[in-house]
CSV table of C-alpha atoms in Angstrom, one decimal:
chain,number,residue,atom,x,y,z
A,1,UNK,CA,-116.6,-1.0,-55.4
A,2,UNK,CA,-113.2,-0.1,-54.3
A,3,UNK,CA,-109.6,-1.1,-55.3
A,4,UNK,CA,-105.9,-0.9,-55.4
A,5,UNK,CA,-103.9,1.4,-57.7
A,6,UNK,CA,-101.3,-0.1,-59.5
A,7,UNK,CA,-98.7,2.9,-58.5
A,8,UNK,CA,-99.2,4.2,-55.4
A,9,UNK,CA,-100.4,7.5,-54.5
A,10,UNK,CA,-99.5,7.8,-50.9
A,11,UNK,CA,-98.1,10.9,-49.8
A,12,UNK,CA,-94.2,10.5,-49.2
A,13,UNK,CA,-93.2,8.3,-46.3
A,14,UNK,CA,-96.2,6.4,-45.9
A,15,UNK,CA,-96.0,2.4,-46.8
A,16,UNK,CA,-99.2,1.6,-47.0
A,17,UNK,CA,-100.8,1.9,-50.6
A,18,UNK,CA,-104.0,4.1,-50.3
A,19,UNK,CA,-107.5,3.0,-52.1
A,20,UNK,CA,-108.7,4.8,-54.3
A,21,UNK,CA,-111.7,5.3,-56.4
A,22,UNK,CA,-111.7,5.5,-60.7
A,23,UNK,CA,-113.4,8.5,-62.4
A,24,UNK,CA,-116.4,5.9,-63.0
A,25,UNK,CA,-116.9,4.8,-59.2
A,26,UNK,CA,-116.4,8.1,-57.7
A,27,UNK,CA,-119.8,9.0,-60.1
A,28,UNK,CA,-121.6,6.6,-58.2
A,29,UNK,CA,-120.7,6.9,-55.0
A,30,UNK,CA,-121.5,10.6,-55.2
A,31,UNK,CA,-124.2,10.3,-57.7
A,32,UNK,CA,-123.4,12.7,-60.0
A,33,UNK,CA,-122.6,13.2,-63.4
A,34,UNK,CA,-119.2,12.6,-65.6
A,35,UNK,CA,-119.9,15.9,-66.5
A,36,UNK,CA,-120.2,17.3,-62.7
A,37,UNK,CA,-116.8,15.6,-61.9
A,38,UNK,CA,-115.1,16.5,-65.3
A,39,UNK,CA,-116.0,20.4,-64.0
A,40,UNK,CA,-115.3,20.1,-60.5
A,41,UNK,CA,-111.7,19.3,-61.8
A,42,UNK,CA,-111.7,22.1,-64.4
A,43,UNK,CA,-112.0,25.0,-61.8
A,44,UNK,CA,-110.1,23.0,-59.6
A,45,UNK,CA,-112.7,21.8,-56.7
A,46,UNK,CA,-110.4,18.5,-57.1
A,47,UNK,CA,-107.8,17.2,-58.6
A,48,UNK,CA,-107.0,13.3,-59.2
A,49,UNK,CA,-104.0,11.7,-59.4
A,50,UNK,CA,-103.7,10.4,-63.1
A,51,UNK,CA,-102.2,7.6,-64.6
A,52,UNK,CA,-102.4,7.9,-68.5
A,53,UNK,CA,-105.8,9.0,-69.0
A,54,UNK,CA,-107.3,7.5,-65.7
A,55,UNK,CA,-108.4,9.2,-62.8
A,56,UNK,CA,-107.9,7.8,-59.4
A,57,UNK,CA,-109.6,9.7,-56.7
A,58,UNK,CA,-107.9,9.2,-52.9
A,59,UNK,CA,-109.3,10.0,-49.9
A,60,UNK,CA,-108.7,13.6,-49.6
A,61,UNK,CA,-110.2,13.8,-52.9
A,62,UNK,CA,-113.3,11.8,-51.8
A,63,UNK,CA,-113.6,14.5,-48.2
A,64,UNK,CA,-113.5,17.3,-50.7
A,65,UNK,CA,-116.3,16.0,-52.8
A,66,UNK,CA,-118.2,15.4,-49.4
A,67,UNK,CA,-117.3,18.9,-48.3
A,68,UNK,CA,-118.5,20.2,-51.7
A,69,UNK,CA,-121.7,18.7,-51.7
A,70,UNK,CA,-122.7,19.2,-48.7
A,71,UNK,CA,-121.8,22.9,-49.1
A,72,UNK,CA,-124.0,22.8,-52.3
A,73,UNK,CA,-127.2,21.5,-50.4
A,74,UNK,CA,-126.8,24.3,-47.8
A,75,UNK,CA,-126.9,26.9,-50.9
A,76,UNK,CA,-123.1,27.8,-51.0
A,77,UNK,CA,-121.5,28.9,-54.6
A,78,UNK,CA,-118.8,26.5,-56.5
A,79,UNK,CA,-117.0,30.0,-55.9
A,80,UNK,CA,-117.3,30.3,-52.4
A,81,UNK,CA,-116.9,26.9,-51.9
A,82,UNK,CA,-113.5,26.8,-54.4
A,83,UNK,CA,-111.9,29.6,-51.8
A,84,UNK,CA,-112.8,27.7,-48.6
A,85,UNK,CA,-110.8,25.1,-49.6
A,86,UNK,CA,-107.5,27.2,-51.2
A,87,UNK,CA,-107.4,28.8,-47.9
A,88,UNK,CA,-107.2,25.2,-46.3
A,89,UNK,CA,-104.8,24.3,-48.5
A,90,UNK,CA,-102.9,28.0,-48.5
A,91,UNK,CA,-103.4,28.7,-44.4
A,92,UNK,CA,-104.3,25.7,-42.5
A,93,UNK,CA,-107.5,24.5,-40.6
A,94,UNK,CA,-107.6,27.8,-38.3
A,95,UNK,CA,-108.1,30.2,-41.3
A,96,UNK,CA,-110.5,27.9,-42.8
A,97,UNK,CA,-112.5,27.4,-39.8
A,98,UNK,CA,-112.3,31.0,-39.6
A,99,UNK,CA,-113.4,31.7,-43.4
A,100,UNK,CA,-116.5,28.9,-42.7
A,101,UNK,CA,-117.9,30.5,-39.5
A,102,UNK,CA,-118.1,34.0,-41.7
A,103,UNK,CA,-119.6,31.4,-44.6
A,104,UNK,CA,-122.2,29.7,-42.3
A,105,UNK,CA,-123.4,33.0,-40.7
A,106,UNK,CA,-124.3,34.9,-44.0
A,107,UNK,CA,-125.7,31.7,-45.7
A,108,UNK,CA,-127.5,31.1,-42.3
A,109,UNK,CA,-129.1,34.5,-42.9
A,110,UNK,CA,-130.1,33.5,-46.9
A,111,UNK,CA,-131.7,30.3,-45.4
A,112,UNK,CA,-133.5,31.9,-42.7
A,113,UNK,CA,-135.3,34.3,-45.3
A,114,UNK,CA,-136.0,31.9,-48.1
A,115,UNK,CA,-137.6,29.5,-45.0
A,116,UNK,CA,-139.9,32.6,-44.2
A,117,UNK,CA,-140.9,33.3,-47.7
A,118,UNK,CA,-141.1,29.5,-48.2
A,119,UNK,CA,-143.6,29.6,-45.1
A,120,UNK,CA,-145.6,32.4,-46.6
A,121,UNK,CA,-145.8,30.5,-49.8
A,122,UNK,CA,-147.2,27.5,-47.8
A,123,UNK,CA,-149.5,29.0,-45.4
A,124,UNK,CA,-151.2,31.0,-49.4
A,125,UNK,CA,-151.5,28.4,-50.7
A,126,UNK,CA,-153.1,26.4,-48.0
A,127,UNK,CA,-155.7,29.3,-48.1
A,128,UNK,CA,-156.2,29.0,-51.6
A,129,UNK,CA,-156.8,24.9,-51.5
A,130,UNK,CA,-159.0,25.6,-49.0
A,131,UNK,CA,-161.1,28.5,-50.1
A,132,UNK,CA,-161.1,25.9,-53.9
A,133,UNK,CA,-162.4,22.8,-51.2
A,134,UNK,CA,-165.1,25.4,-49.6
A,135,UNK,CA,-166.8,26.1,-53.1
A,136,UNK,CA,-166.6,22.3,-54.0
A,137,UNK,CA,-168.5,21.6,-50.6
A,138,UNK,CA,-171.2,24.5,-50.9
């Protein structure tokens, strides 16, 4: 459920108020624990707007959370993701894209090696299973 904040968090010059998520809504949307969301704020991956003790997450933070979770799924560390997001904040999109390509190339190598190891493990497990199945049928 999206809500309209009591105050506008829109950038200067924008007429419309941006829809934002509360802390609880952000946790629910991304299926993360409150502890995880607070930790991402602590290490400065996210910077929600605050009104008293309440936190509100606008489109920028929702997009960043999407990138963070996608990056985690690809095996990137939080520090790598933090550095990448900092590059975007300070150097713009071209630098961000160059850094992302470098990280992606390196991670593709890591994932390729993991895939080979998993394929070898599956082959070994299948062979062991077949050996045990033969024992049962003999």
